[in-house]
Amino acid sequence: MQGLPQHLAVIMDGNGRWARARALPRQFGHRRGSEKLYEFSKWCVSHGVRYLTVYAFSTENWQRSEEEVKALLNLLPQFLDKHEAELKAERIRVKLFGDLSRLEPKLRQRVEALIADSREFDRLDLNICFSYGARDELVRTIRKLAASGQDLSQIDENSLSLALDSAGIPDPDLLIRTGGELRLSNFLLWQLAYTELYFTDKLWPDFTEADLIEAFNDYKKRQRRFGRR
Ligand code: IPE
Ligand code: IPE
Ligand code: MG
């Protein structure tokens, strides 16, 4: 029997289908989805999850229509306008994983300030993967190591882990993907090597605390062997 996951990763999928089912533009689904993220973070705090890493916007999502990309990019400052004070009051440490160089300087400065301000908080680490792709993360990381003058022939699993966006954070114990797709879509490919996977058809805006508890109960029954017998 497992305890609860210390690190939970979530692919928050199904916003578009949620909106379509209500004959609403996709953006409405994304807005609902971002409110769900705030609620979900509070559930994680109350269940004692220590790290929460969520997939909000992928490197591949840049290929969506200009209108949808704009809506997705706007969601991050909107989320912060609404919840930044509460996140700080809850002592939630926020980090962004991804290629932030593709964000507008103003937005980038804002998130960097929040990351700096919340650095000392220890209730929950909320890692928001934004303009994030796992392959891009690996390439950026190796380039960063090369640029810093490191001898790449001496690199090992530990030194690479310590240079990734997720540096210093243990690997996820459990991954939840909502929305019914059975794939990783370029999320945390390195970090998920031994993560337990949980897929549900529930669309992200419909996900409830009872659904989270169901995922935890399923996880508790898993036998994690890490290759040992
Ligand atoms: C997830 O919802 C959010 C992002 C990928 C940005 P989708 O927009 O992928 O919703 P579906 O999968 O089309 O329903
Ligand atoms: C994964 O969902 C990305 C996020 C949830 C941010 P997608 O909807 O982009 O994934 P695919 O295209 O179905 O694989
Ligand atoms: Mg999707």
mmCIF file of C-alpha atoms in Angstrom, residues 71-219:
data_model
loop_
_atom_site.group_PDB
_atom_site.id
_atom_site.type_symbol
_atom_site.label_atom_id
_atom_site.label_comp_id
_atom_site.label_asym_id
_atom_site.label_seq_id
_atom_site.Cartn_x
_atom_site.Cartn_y
_atom_site.Cartn_z
ATOM 1 C CA ALA A 71 -6.657 33.520 -25.095
ATOM 2 C CA LEU A 72 -4.340 30.905 -23.574
ATOM 3 C CA LEU A 73 -1.528 33.442 -23.098
ATOM 4 C CA ASN A 74 -3.927 35.890 -21.462
ATOM 5 C CA LEU A 75 -5.072 33.258 -19.030
ATOM 6 C CA LEU A 76 -1.843 33.375 -17.043
ATOM 7 C CA PRO A 77 -1.977 37.111 -16.144
ATOM 8 C CA GLN A 78 -5.732 36.762 -15.539
ATOM 9 C CA PHE A 79 -5.108 33.858 -13.179
ATOM 10 C CA LEU A 80 -2.480 35.905 -11.322
ATOM 11 C CA ASP A 81 -4.693 39.020 -11.135
ATOM 12 C CA LYS A 82 -7.354 36.930 -9.500
ATOM 13 C CA HIS A 83 -5.347 34.593 -7.294
ATOM 14 C CA GLU A 84 -1.843 35.919 -6.663
ATOM 15 C CA ALA A 85 -2.722 37.366 -3.243
ATOM 16 C CA GLU A 86 -4.481 34.146 -2.183
ATOM 17 C CA LEU A 87 -1.606 32.000 -3.405
ATOM 18 C CA LYS A 88 0.760 34.041 -1.253
ATOM 19 C CA ALA A 89 -1.612 33.935 1.724
ATOM 20 C CA GLU A 90 -1.742 30.142 1.371
ATOM 21 C CA ARG A 91 2.095 30.069 1.288
ATOM 22 C CA ILE A 92 2.154 28.423 -2.125
ATOM 23 C CA ARG A 93 5.470 28.574 -3.942
ATOM 24 C CA VAL A 94 4.946 29.155 -7.659
ATOM 25 C CA LYS A 95 7.365 28.198 -10.422
ATOM 26 C CA LEU A 96 7.030 28.164 -14.181
ATOM 27 C CA PHE A 97 8.520 25.389 -16.262
ATOM 28 C CA GLY A 98 8.966 26.048 -19.963
ATOM 29 C CA ASP A 99 10.498 28.334 -22.536
ATOM 30 C CA LEU A 100 9.691 31.703 -20.998
ATOM 31 C CA SER A 101 11.716 33.507 -23.677
ATOM 32 C CA ARG A 102 8.668 33.148 -25.927
ATOM 33 C CA LEU A 103 6.499 35.178 -23.523
ATOM 34 C CA GLU A 104 6.059 38.936 -23.699
ATOM 35 C CA PRO A 105 8.634 40.722 -21.502
ATOM 36 C CA LYS A 106 5.896 42.236 -19.305
ATOM 37 C CA LEU A 107 4.334 38.882 -18.522
ATOM 38 C CA ARG A 108 7.722 37.329 -18.039
ATOM 39 C CA GLN A 109 8.770 39.991 -15.531
ATOM 40 C CA ARG A 110 5.541 39.495 -13.647
ATOM 41 C CA VAL A 111 5.957 35.752 -13.287
ATOM 42 C CA GLU A 112 9.614 36.121 -12.403
ATOM 43 C CA ALA A 113 8.631 38.531 -9.612
ATOM 44 C CA LEU A 114 6.054 36.061 -8.267
ATOM 45 C CA ILE A 115 8.574 33.224 -8.424
ATOM 46 C CA ALA A 116 11.051 35.355 -6.456
ATOM 47 C CA ASP A 117 8.431 36.548 -3.931
ATOM 48 C CA SER A 118 7.153 33.051 -3.209
ATOM 49 C CA ARG A 119 10.558 31.368 -3.095
ATOM 50 C CA GLU A 120 10.477 30.825 0.674
ATOM 51 C CA PHE A 121 6.972 29.332 0.829
ATOM 52 C CA ASP A 122 6.726 25.668 1.699
ATOM 53 C CA ARG A 123 3.069 24.647 1.892
ATOM 54 C CA LEU A 124 2.734 23.533 -1.735
ATOM 55 C CA ASP A 125 5.019 23.941 -4.731
ATOM 56 C CA LEU A 126 2.828 24.801 -7.716
ATOM 57 C CA ASN A 127 4.797 24.288 -10.918
ATOM 58 C CA ILE A 128 2.937 25.615 -13.936
ATOM 59 C CA CYS A 129 4.199 24.200 -17.234
ATOM 60 C CA PHE A 130 3.654 27.006 -19.705
ATOM 61 C CA SER A 131 5.117 27.118 -23.193
ATOM 62 C CA TYR A 132 6.518 23.789 -21.993
ATOM 63 C CA GLY A 133 7.571 20.681 -23.886
ATOM 64 C CA ALA A 134 9.704 17.925 -22.416
ATOM 65 C CA ARG A 135 11.922 17.650 -25.482
ATOM 66 C CA ASP A 136 12.399 21.415 -25.496
ATOM 67 C CA GLU A 137 13.268 21.278 -21.783
ATOM 68 C CA LEU A 138 16.013 18.710 -22.466
ATOM 69 C CA VAL A 139 17.443 20.696 -25.373
ATOM 70 C CA ARG A 140 17.353 23.997 -23.429
ATOM 71 C CA THR A 141 19.000 22.310 -20.464
ATOM 72 C CA ILE A 142 21.839 20.787 -22.465
ATOM 73 C CA ARG A 143 22.458 24.105 -24.226
ATOM 74 C CA LYS A 144 22.484 25.876 -20.859
ATOM 75 C CA LEU A 145 25.038 23.409 -19.493
ATOM 76 C CA ALA A 146 27.200 23.778 -22.588
ATOM 77 C CA ALA A 147 27.018 27.592 -22.409
ATOM 78 C CA SER A 148 28.085 27.525 -18.761
ATOM 79 C CA GLY A 149 31.276 25.786 -19.787
ATOM 80 C CA GLN A 150 30.416 22.375 -18.278
ATOM 81 C CA ASP A 151 32.210 19.386 -19.723
ATOM 82 C CA LEU A 152 29.285 17.591 -21.354
ATOM 83 C CA SER A 153 31.217 14.332 -21.580
ATOM 84 C CA GLN A 154 31.058 14.183 -17.749
ATOM 85 C CA ILE A 155 27.297 14.659 -17.486
ATOM 86 C CA ASP A 156 25.338 12.025 -15.578
ATOM 87 C CA GLU A 157 21.685 11.433 -14.670
ATOM 88 C CA ASN A 158 22.002 13.378 -11.449
ATOM 89 C CA SER A 159 23.693 16.453 -12.917
ATOM 90 C CA LEU A 160 21.205 16.553 -15.787
ATOM 91 C CA SER A 161 18.238 16.266 -13.363
ATOM 92 C CA LEU A 162 19.671 19.130 -11.342
ATOM 93 C CA ALA A 163 19.744 21.404 -14.392
ATOM 94 C CA LEU A 164 16.204 20.740 -15.679
ATOM 95 C CA ASP A 165 13.297 23.129 -15.071
ATOM 96 C CA SER A 166 12.310 20.713 -12.268
ATOM 97 C CA ALA A 167 15.712 20.997 -10.541
ATOM 98 C CA GLY A 168 15.622 19.935 -6.906
ATOM 99 C CA ILE A 169 12.071 18.555 -7.038
ATOM 100 C CA PRO A 170 11.503 14.812 -6.637
ATOM 101 C CA ASP A 171 9.977 13.036 -9.648
ATOM 102 C CA PRO A 172 6.167 12.846 -9.762
ATOM 103 C CA ASP A 173 4.655 9.875 -7.924
ATOM 104 C CA LEU A 174 1.350 10.049 -9.761
ATOM 105 C CA LEU A 175 0.282 11.526 -13.099
ATOM 106 C CA ILE A 176 -3.389 12.255 -13.718
ATOM 107 C CA ARG A 177 -4.539 12.978 -17.277
ATOM 108 C CA THR A 178 -8.111 14.143 -17.700
ATOM 109 C CA GLY A 179 -10.023 14.233 -20.982
ATOM 110 C CA GLY A 180 -9.698 10.588 -22.002
ATOM 111 C CA GLU A 181 -6.523 10.627 -24.139
ATOM 112 C CA LEU A 182 -4.002 7.900 -23.354
ATOM 113 C CA ARG A 183 -0.748 9.702 -24.106
ATOM 114 C CA LEU A 184 1.836 12.026 -22.566
ATOM 115 C CA SER A 185 1.818 14.753 -25.249
ATOM 116 C CA ASN A 186 5.448 15.752 -24.527
ATOM 117 C CA PHE A 187 4.948 16.272 -20.776
ATOM 118 C CA LEU A 188 7.846 15.653 -18.324
ATOM 119 C CA LEU A 189 9.254 12.745 -20.340
ATOM 120 C CA TRP A 190 12.384 12.523 -18.197
ATOM 121 C CA GLN A 191 10.702 12.968 -14.809
ATOM 122 C CA LEU A 192 7.843 10.500 -15.466
ATOM 123 C CA ALA A 193 10.180 7.513 -15.930
ATOM 124 C CA TYR A 194 8.744 5.677 -12.883
ATOM 125 C CA THR A 195 5.564 7.646 -12.232
ATOM 126 C CA GLU A 196 2.240 5.824 -11.770
ATOM 127 C CA LEU A 197 -0.176 6.803 -14.557
ATOM 128 C CA TYR A 198 -3.881 7.474 -14.089
ATOM 129 C CA PHE A 199 -6.210 8.354 -16.967
ATOM 130 C CA THR A 200 -9.790 9.499 -16.647
ATOM 131 C CA ASP A 201 -12.459 10.469 -19.194
ATOM 132 C CA LYS A 202 -13.589 13.371 -17.004
ATOM 133 C CA LEU A 203 -12.999 16.686 -18.767
ATOM 134 C CA TRP A 204 -10.762 18.999 -16.728
ATOM 135 C CA PRO A 205 -13.431 21.665 -15.974
ATOM 136 C CA ASP A 206 -15.693 18.881 -14.625
ATOM 137 C CA PHE A 207 -13.047 17.326 -12.362
ATOM 138 C CA THR A 208 -14.119 17.215 -8.695
ATOM 139 C CA GLU A 209 -12.475 16.597 -5.341
ATOM 140 C CA ALA A 210 -14.203 13.184 -5.310
ATOM 141 C CA ASP A 211 -12.442 12.408 -8.623
ATOM 142 C CA LEU A 212 -9.135 13.363 -7.004
ATOM 143 C CA ILE A 213 -9.811 11.074 -4.055
ATOM 144 C CA GLU A 214 -10.686 8.272 -6.492
ATOM 145 C CA ALA A 215 -7.318 8.758 -8.198
ATOM 146 C CA PHE A 216 -5.542 8.719 -4.807
ATOM 147 C CA ASN A 217 -7.360 5.499 -3.830
ATOM 148 C CA ASP A 218 -6.294 3.881 -7.085
ATOM 149 C CA TYR A 219 -2.709 5.048 -6.506
#
